[in-house]
Amino acid sequence: MNPIDTLFQTLRAAKRKAFMPFVTAGDPDLAFTRDLIPAVAESGADLIEVGFPFSDPIADGPVIQASYTRALAHQIKLADIFATLASVKPGVPLVSMASYSLMFKRGPAAFIDAAKAAGVSGAVVPDLPVEEAEELSKLAADRDFKLILLVTPTTSPARAAKVVKACSGFVYVVSVVGITGE
């Protein structure tokens, strides 16, 4: 069973909500990321969202944009992120926040396989429209990897139903209209 499913079963039984902090991979460097993730887990995180730096983040505010810029200044590569995550055993599920363009460039199946090998249990894909998610959703399901898409305050109920159907693990609910990560 995927660690995200196990976590949410445990949380439901305890009538608790999940605490999922965000960490940018490679900011200020990958050694810091390697040390930070277990420290965040030990501090009470139930699962950890690891941002994969991307040059054109969609709705991330200035704090996350700046962290991505700092990480990218070190010429960080996907393989470096996966290697770093593979070296960490946080004891809680890891979820990547990754642009679909990063997945597409590597190949969606190869991305999922590398993520799983690195200990990542799922991926939040903020820029993948639900209408284009069927193939990735199937690939993820076939590999017991969770695909997490977004709904926002402006998402219509009909579209939200489509997003929920395409997702596994959980649905990422953006609570504000506009940029996030303040």
Coordinates of N, CA and C in Angstrom, one line a residue:
M1 N 0.8 -1.2 0.0 CA 0.0 0.0 0.0 C 0.9 1.2 0.0
N2 N 0.5 2.2 -0.8 CA 1.2 3.5 -0.8 C 1.3 4.2 0.5
P3 N 2.4 4.7 0.9 CA 2.5 5.4 2.3 C 1.5 6.5 2.5
I4 N 1.1 7.2 1.4 CA 0.1 8.2 1.6 C -1.2 7.7 2.0
D5 N -1.6 6.5 1.4 CA -2.9 5.9 1.8 C -2.8 5.4 3.3
T6 N -1.7 4.8 3.6 CA -1.5 4.4 5.0 C -1.6 5.6 6.0
L7 N -0.9 6.6 5.6 CA -1.0 7.8 6.5 C -2.4 8.3 6.7
F8 N -3.1 8.5 5.6 CA -4.5 9.0 5.7 C -5.4 8.1 6.4
Q9 N -5.2 6.8 6.3 CA -6.0 5.9 7.1 C -5.8 6.0 8.6
T10 N -4.5 6.2 8.9 CA -4.1 6.4 10.3 C -4.7 7.7 10.9
L11 N -4.6 8.8 10.1 CA -5.1 10.1 10.5 C -6.6 10.1 10.6
R12 N -7.3 9.4 9.7 CA -8.7 9.4 9.8 C -9.2 8.7 11.1
A13 N -8.5 7.5 11.4 CA -8.8 6.8 12.6 C -8.6 7.6 13.9
A14 N -7.6 8.5 13.8 CA -7.3 9.3 15.0 C -8.0 10.6 14.9
K15 N -8.8 10.8 13.9 CA -9.6 12.1 13.7 C -8.6 13.3 13.7
R16 N -7.5 13.1 12.9 CA -6.5 14.2 12.8 C -6.4 14.6 11.4
K17 N -5.9 15.8 11.2 CA -5.6 16.3 9.8 C -4.1 16.2 9.6
A18 N -3.7 16.2 8.4 CA -2.3 16.1 8.0 C -1.6 17.5 8.0
F19 N -0.4 17.5 8.5 CA 0.5 18.7 8.4 C 1.5 18.4 7.4
M20 N 1.5 19.2 6.3 CA 2.4 18.9 5.1 C 3.2 20.2 4.8
P21 N 4.3 20.4 5.4 CA 5.1 21.5 5.1 C 5.8 21.4 3.7
F22 N 6.3 22.5 3.2 CA 6.9 22.6 1.9 C 8.4 22.9 2.0
V23 N 9.2 22.2 1.3 CA 10.6 22.4 1.3 C 11.1 22.5 -0.2
T24 N 11.8 23.5 -0.6 CA 12.4 23.5 -1.9 C 13.7 22.7 -2.0
A25 N 13.7 21.7 -2.9 CA 14.9 20.9 -3.1 C 16.0 21.8 -3.6
G26 N 17.2 21.8 -2.9 CA 18.3 22.5 -3.4 C 18.5 23.9 -2.9
D27 N 17.6 24.4 -2.0 CA 17.7 25.7 -1.4 C 18.1 25.7 0.0
P28 N 19.2 26.1 0.4 CA 20.3 26.8 -0.4 C 21.1 25.8 -1.2
D29 N 21.1 24.5 -0.8 CA 21.9 23.5 -1.5 C 21.3 22.2 -1.2
L30 N 21.7 21.1 -1.9 CA 21.1 19.8 -1.7 C 21.6 19.2 -0.3
A31 N 22.7 19.5 0.2 CA 23.2 19.0 1.5 C 22.2 19.6 2.6
F32 N 21.8 20.8 2.5 CA 20.8 21.4 3.4 C 19.5 20.6 3.3
T33 N 19.1 20.4 2.1 CA 17.8 19.7 1.8 C 17.9 18.3 2.5
R34 N 19.0 17.6 2.3 CA 19.2 16.3 2.9 C 19.1 16.3 4.4
D35 N 19.6 17.4 5.1 CA 19.5 17.5 6.5 C 18.1 18.0 7.0
L36 N 17.5 18.9 6.2 CA 16.3 19.5 6.6 C 15.1 18.5 6.6
I37 N 15.0 17.7 5.6 CA 13.8 16.8 5.5 C 13.6 16.0 6.7
P38 N 14.6 15.3 7.3 CA 14.4 14.5 8.5 C 14.1 15.4 9.7
A39 N 14.7 16.6 9.7 CA 14.4 17.5 10.8 C 13.0 18.0 10.8
V40 N 12.4 18.2 9.6 CA 11.0 18.6 9.5 C 10.1 17.5 9.9
A41 N 10.5 16.3 9.5 CA 9.7 15.1 9.9 C 9.7 14.9 11.5
E42 N 10.9 15.1 12.0 CA 11.0 14.9 13.5 C 10.3 16.0 14.2
S43 N 10.0 17.2 13.6 CA 9.3 18.3 14.2 C 7.8 18.2 14.1
G44 N 7.3 17.1 13.5 CA 5.9 16.9 13.5 C 5.2 16.8 12.1
A45 N 5.9 16.9 11.0 CA 5.3 16.8 9.7 C 4.7 15.4 9.6
D46 N 3.6 15.3 8.9 CA 3.0 14.0 8.6 C 3.4 13.5 7.3
L47 N 3.6 14.4 6.3 CA 4.2 14.2 5.0 C 4.9 15.5 4.6
I48 N 5.8 15.4 3.7 CA 6.5 16.6 3.3 C 6.4 16.8 1.8
E49 N 6.1 18.0 1.4 CA 6.0 18.4 0.0 C 7.4 19.0 -0.4
V50 N 8.0 18.3 -1.4 CA 9.3 18.8 -1.9 C 9.2 19.5 -3.2
G51 N 9.4 20.7 -3.2 CA 9.3 21.5 -4.5 C 10.5 21.2 -5.4
F52 N 10.2 20.8 -6.6 CA 11.3 20.6 -7.6 C 11.4 21.9 -8.4
P53 N 12.6 22.6 -8.2 CA 12.7 23.9 -8.8 C 12.4 24.0 -10.3
F54 N 11.8 25.0 -10.6 CA 11.3 25.2 -12.0 C 11.5 26.7 -12.3
S55 N 11.9 27.0 -13.5 CA 12.2 28.4 -13.9 C 11.0 29.3 -14.0
D56 N 9.8 28.7 -14.3 CA 8.6 29.5 -14.5 C 7.4 29.0 -13.6
P57 N 7.5 29.1 -12.3 CA 6.5 28.6 -11.4 C 5.1 29.3 -11.8
I58 N 4.1 28.5 -11.6 CA 2.8 29.0 -12.1 C 2.1 30.0 -11.1
A59 N 1.9 29.6 -9.9 CA 1.1 30.5 -9.0 C 1.9 30.7 -7.7
D60 N 3.2 30.4 -7.7 CA 3.9 30.5 -6.5 C 4.3 32.0 -6.3
G61 N 4.2 32.4 -5.0 CA 4.6 33.8 -4.7 C 6.1 34.0 -4.6
P62 N 6.4 35.2 -4.2 CA 7.8 35.6 -4.3 C 8.8 34.8 -3.4
V63 N 8.3 34.2 -2.3 CA 9.2 33.4 -1.4 C 9.6 32.1 -2.1
I64 N 8.6 31.4 -2.7 CA 8.9 30.2 -3.4 C 9.7 30.4 -4.7
Q65 N 9.3 31.5 -5.4 CA 10.0 31.8 -6.6 C 11.5 32.1 -6.3
A66 N 11.7 32.8 -5.3 CA 13.1 33.1 -4.9 C 13.9 31.9 -4.5
S67 N 13.2 30.9 -3.8 CA 13.9 29.7 -3.4 C 14.2 28.9 -4.7
Y68 N 13.3 28.8 -5.6 CA 13.6 28.1 -6.9 C 14.7 28.7 -7.6
T69 N 14.8 30.1 -7.7 CA 15.9 30.8 -8.3 C 17.2 30.5 -7.7
R70 N 17.2 30.5 -6.4 CA 18.5 30.1 -5.7 C 18.9 28.7 -6.0
A71 N 18.0 27.8 -6.0 CA 18.3 26.4 -6.3 C 18.8 26.2 -7.7
L72 N 18.1 26.8 -8.6 CA 18.5 26.7 -10.0 C 19.9 27.4 -10.3
A73 N 20.2 28.3 -9.5 CA 21.5 29.0 -9.7 C 22.7 28.0 -9.5
H74 N 22.4 26.9 -8.8 CA 23.4 25.9 -8.6 C 23.4 24.8 -9.7
Q75 N 22.7 25.1 -10.8 CA 22.6 24.1 -11.9 C 22.0 22.7 -11.4
I76 N 21.1 22.8 -10.5 CA 20.4 21.6 -10.0 C 19.7 20.8 -11.1
K77 N 19.8 19.5 -11.0 CA 19.2 18.6 -12.0 C 18.3 17.6 -11.3
L78 N 17.3 17.1 -12.1 CA 16.4 16.1 -11.5 C 17.1 15.0 -10.9
A79 N 18.1 14.5 -11.5 CA 18.9 13.3 -11.0 C 19.5 13.7 -9.7
D80 N 20.0 14.9 -9.5 CA 20.6 15.3 -8.2 C 19.5 15.3 -7.1
I81 N 18.3 15.8 -7.5 CA 17.2 15.8 -6.5 C 16.8 14.4 -6.1
F82 N 16.7 13.5 -7.1 CA 16.3 12.1 -6.8 C 17.4 11.5 -5.9
A83 N 18.7 11.7 -6.2 CA 19.7 11.1 -5.5 C 19.7 11.6 -4.0
T84 N 19.5 12.9 -3.8 CA 19.4 13.4 -2.5 C 18.2 12.8 -1.7
L85 N 17.1 12.8 -2.3 CA 15.9 12.2 -1.7 C 16.1 10.7 -1.3
A86 N 16.8 10.0 -2.2 CA 17.0 8.6 -2.0 C 17.9 8.4 -0.8
S87 N 18.8 9.4 -0.4 CA 19.7 9.3 0.7 C 19.0 9.7 2.0
V88 N 17.8 10.1 2.0 CA 17.1 10.5 3.2 C 16.0 9.5 3.5
K89 N 15.9 9.2 4.8 CA 14.8 8.3 5.3 C 14.0 9.0 6.3
P90 N 13.1 9.9 5.9 CA 12.4 10.8 6.9 C 11.4 10.1 7.8
G91 N 10.9 8.9 7.4 CA 9.9 8.2 8.2 C 8.5 8.7 7.9
V92 N 8.3 9.7 7.0 CA 7.0 10.2 6.5 C 7.0 10.2 5.0
P93 N 5.8 10.1 4.4 CA 5.8 10.2 2.9 C 6.3 11.5 2.4
L94 N 7.0 11.4 1.2 CA 7.4 12.6 0.5 C 6.6 12.7 -0.8
V95 N 6.2 13.9 -1.1 CA 5.4 14.2 -2.2 C 6.1 15.3 -3.0
S96 N 6.3 15.1 -4.3 CA 7.0 16.1 -5.1 C 5.9 17.2 -5.5
M97 N 6.4 18.4 -5.7 CA 5.6 19.4 -6.3 C 6.4 19.7 -7.6
A98 N 5.9 19.2 -8.7 CA 6.8 19.2 -9.9 C 5.9 19.7 -11.1
S99 N 6.4 20.6 -11.9 CA 5.8 21.0 -13.1 C 5.7 19.8 -14.1
Y100 N 4.6 19.7 -14.8 CA 4.5 18.6 -15.8 C 5.6 18.7 -16.8
S101 N 6.1 19.9 -17.1 CA 7.1 20.0 -18.2 C 8.4 19.2 -17.7
L102 N 8.7 19.2 -16.4 CA 9.8 18.4 -15.9 C 9.5 16.9 -16.1
M103 N 8.3 16.5 -15.9 CA 7.9 15.1 -16.1 C 8.0 14.7 -17.6
F104 N 7.4 15.6 -18.4 CA 7.4 15.3 -19.8 C 8.7 15.2 -20.4
K105 N 9.7 16.1 -20.0 CA 11.0 16.1 -20.6 C 11.7 14.8 -20.3
R106 N 11.5 14.3 -19.0 CA 12.2 13.0 -18.6 C 11.4 11.8 -19.2
G107 N 10.2 12.0 -19.4 CA 9.3 10.9 -19.7 C 8.4 10.6 -18.5
P108 N 7.1 10.7 -18.6 CA 6.3 10.5 -17.4 C 6.6 9.2 -16.6
A109 N 6.7 8.1 -17.4 CA 6.9 6.8 -16.7 C 8.3 6.8 -16.0
A110 N 9.3 7.3 -16.7 CA 10.7 7.4 -16.2 C 10.7 8.3 -14.9
F111 N 10.0 9.4 -15.0 CA 9.9 10.3 -13.8 C 9.3 9.6 -12.6
I112 N 8.2 8.9 -12.8 CA 7.5 8.2 -11.7 C 8.4 7.1 -11.2
D113 N 9.1 6.4 -12.0 CA 10.0 5.3 -11.6 C 11.1 5.9 -10.8
A114 N 11.7 7.0 -11.3 CA 12.8 7.6 -10.5 C 12.4 8.2 -9.2
A115 N 11.2 8.8 -9.2 CA 10.6 9.3 -8.0 C 10.4 8.2 -6.9
K116 N 9.8 7.1 -7.4 CA 9.5 6.0 -6.5 C 10.8 5.4 -5.9
A117 N 11.8 5.3 -6.8 CA 13.1 4.7 -6.4 C 13.8 5.7 -5.3
A118 N 13.5 7.0 -5.4 CA 14.0 7.9 -4.5 C 13.2 8.0 -3.2
G119 N 12.1 7.3 -3.1 CA 11.3 7.4 -1.9 C 10.1 8.3 -1.9
V120 N 9.8 8.8 -3.1 CA 8.7 9.8 -3.3 C 7.4 9.0 -3.5
S121 N 6.3 9.3 -2.8 CA 5.1 8.5 -2.9 C 4.1 9.1 -3.8
G122 N 4.2 10.3 -4.2 CA 3.3 11.0 -5.1 C 3.8 12.3 -5.6
A123 N 3.0 12.9 -6.5 CA 3.4 14.2 -7.1 C 2.2 15.1 -7.2
V124 N 2.4 16.3 -6.7 CA 1.5 17.4 -7.0 C 1.9 18.0 -8.3
V125 N 1.0 18.1 -9.3 CA 1.4 18.6 -10.6 C 0.5 19.8 -10.9
P126 N 1.0 21.0 -10.5 CA 0.1 22.1 -10.6 C -0.3 22.6 -11.9
D127 N 0.4 22.3 -13.0 CA 0.2 22.9 -14.3 C -0.4 21.8 -15.2
L128 N -0.9 20.7 -14.7 CA -1.5 19.7 -15.6 C -3.0 19.8 -15.6
P129 N -3.6 20.3 -16.7 CA -5.1 20.4 -16.7 C -5.7 19.0 -16.6
V130 N -6.8 18.9 -15.9 CA -7.5 17.6 -15.7 C -7.8 17.0 -17.0
E131 N -8.1 17.8 -18.0 CA -8.4 17.2 -19.3 C -7.3 16.5 -20.0
E132 N -6.1 16.8 -19.5 CA -4.8 16.2 -20.1 C -4.2 15.2 -19.1
A133 N -4.9 14.8 -18.0 CA -4.3 14.0 -17.0 C -4.5 12.5 -17.1
E134 N -5.3 12.1 -18.0 CA -5.7 10.7 -18.1 C -4.5 9.7 -18.2
E135 N -3.6 10.0 -19.1 CA -2.4 9.1 -19.3 C -1.5 9.1 -18.0
L136 N -1.2 10.3 -17.5 CA -0.4 10.3 -16.3 C -1.1 9.6 -15.1
S137 N -2.4 9.8 -15.0 CA -3.2 9.2 -13.9 C -3.1 7.7 -14.0
K138 N -3.2 7.1 -15.2 CA -3.1 5.7 -15.4 C -1.7 5.2 -15.1
L139 N -0.6 5.9 -15.6 CA 0.7 5.5 -15.3 C 1.0 5.5 -13.8
A140 N 0.5 6.5 -13.1 CA 0.7 6.6 -11.6 C -0.1 5.5 -10.9
A141 N -1.3 5.2 -11.3 CA -2.1 4.1 -10.7 C -1.4 2.8 -10.9
D142 N -0.9 2.5 -12.1 CA -0.2 1.3 -12.4 C 1.0 1.1 -11.6
R143 N 1.6 2.2 -11.1 CA 2.8 2.1 -10.3 C 2.6 2.4 -8.8
D144 N 1.3 2.5 -8.4 CA 1.0 2.8 -7.0 C 1.7 4.1 -6.5
F145 N 1.6 5.1 -7.4 CA 2.2 6.4 -7.2 C 1.0 7.4 -7.3
K146 N 0.9 8.3 -6.3 CA -0.2 9.1 -6.2 C -0.1 10.4 -7.1
L147 N -1.1 10.6 -7.9 CA -1.2 11.9 -8.7 C -2.1 12.8 -8.0
I148 N -1.6 14.0 -7.7 CA -2.4 15.0 -7.0 C -2.5 16.3 -7.8
L149 N -3.8 16.6 -8.1 CA -4.0 17.8 -8.9 C -4.7 18.8 -8.0
L150 N -4.9 20.1 -8.5 CA -5.3 21.2 -7.7 C -6.8 21.5 -8.0
V151 N -7.4 22.0 -6.9 CA -8.7 22.7 -7.1 C -8.5 24.0 -6.3
T152 N -9.2 25.0 -6.8 CA -9.1 26.4 -6.2 C -10.4 26.9 -5.9
P153 N -10.5 28.1 -5.2 CA -11.8 28.7 -4.9 C -12.6 29.0 -6.2
T154 N -12.0 29.1 -7.3 CA -12.7 29.4 -8.6 C -13.0 28.2 -9.4
T155 N -12.6 27.0 -8.9 CA -12.9 25.8 -9.7 C -14.4 25.5 -9.6
S156 N -15.0 25.2 -10.7 CA -16.5 24.9 -10.7 C -16.7 23.6 -10.1
P157 N -17.9 23.3 -9.5 CA -18.2 22.0 -8.9 C -18.0 20.9 -10.0
A158 N -18.4 21.1 -11.2 CA -18.3 20.1 -12.2 C -16.8 19.8 -12.5
R159 N -16.0 20.8 -12.6 CA -14.5 20.6 -12.9 C -13.9 19.9 -11.6
A160 N -14.3 20.4 -10.4 CA -13.7 19.8 -9.2 C -14.0 18.3 -9.2
A161 N -15.2 17.9 -9.6 CA -15.5 16.4 -9.6 C -14.6 15.7 -10.6
K162 N -14.2 16.3 -11.7 CA -13.3 15.7 -12.7 C -11.9 15.6 -12.0
V163 N -11.5 16.6 -11.3 CA -10.2 16.6 -10.7 C -10.1 15.5 -9.6
V164 N -11.2 15.4 -8.8 CA -11.2 14.4 -7.7 C -11.1 13.0 -8.4
K165 N -11.8 12.8 -9.5 CA -11.8 11.5 -10.1 C -10.4 11.2 -10.7
A166 N -9.6 12.2 -11.2 CA -8.3 11.9 -11.7 C -7.2 11.8 -10.6
C167 N -7.5 12.3 -9.4 CA -6.5 12.2 -8.4 C -6.5 10.9 -7.6
S168 N -5.4 10.7 -7.0 CA -5.3 9.6 -6.0 C -4.5 10.1 -4.8
G169 N -4.7 9.5 -3.7 CA -3.9 10.0 -2.5 C -4.7 11.1 -1.8
F170 N -4.7 12.2 -2.4 CA -5.5 13.3 -1.9 C -5.7 14.4 -3.0
V171 N -6.5 15.4 -2.8 CA -6.7 16.5 -3.7 C -6.0 17.7 -3.0
Y172 N -5.3 18.4 -3.8 CA -4.6 19.6 -3.3 C -5.6 20.8 -3.4
V173 N -6.0 21.3 -2.3 CA -7.0 22.4 -2.3 C -6.2 23.7 -2.0
V174 N -6.2 24.6 -3.0 CA -5.6 25.9 -2.9 C -6.7 26.8 -2.2
S175 N -6.3 27.4 -1.1 CA -7.3 28.1 -0.3 C -7.5 29.5 -0.7
V176 N -6.6 30.1 -1.5 CA -6.7 31.5 -1.9 C -6.8 31.7 -3.4
V177 N -7.3 32.7 -3.8 CA -7.3 33.1 -5.2 C -6.0 33.9 -5.4
G178 N -5.2 33.6 -6.3 CA -3.9 34.3 -6.6 C -2.7 33.5 -6.2
I179 N -1.6 34.1 -5.9 CA -0.4 33.4 -5.7 C -0.4 32.8 -4.3
T180 N 0.4 31.7 -4.1 CA 0.6 31.0 -2.8 C 2.0 31.1 -2.4
G181 N 2.3 30.5 -1.2 CA 3.6 30.4 -0.7 C 4.2 31.6 -0.1
E182 N 3.3 32.4 0.5 CA 3.7 33.7 1.1 C 4.5 33.4 2.4

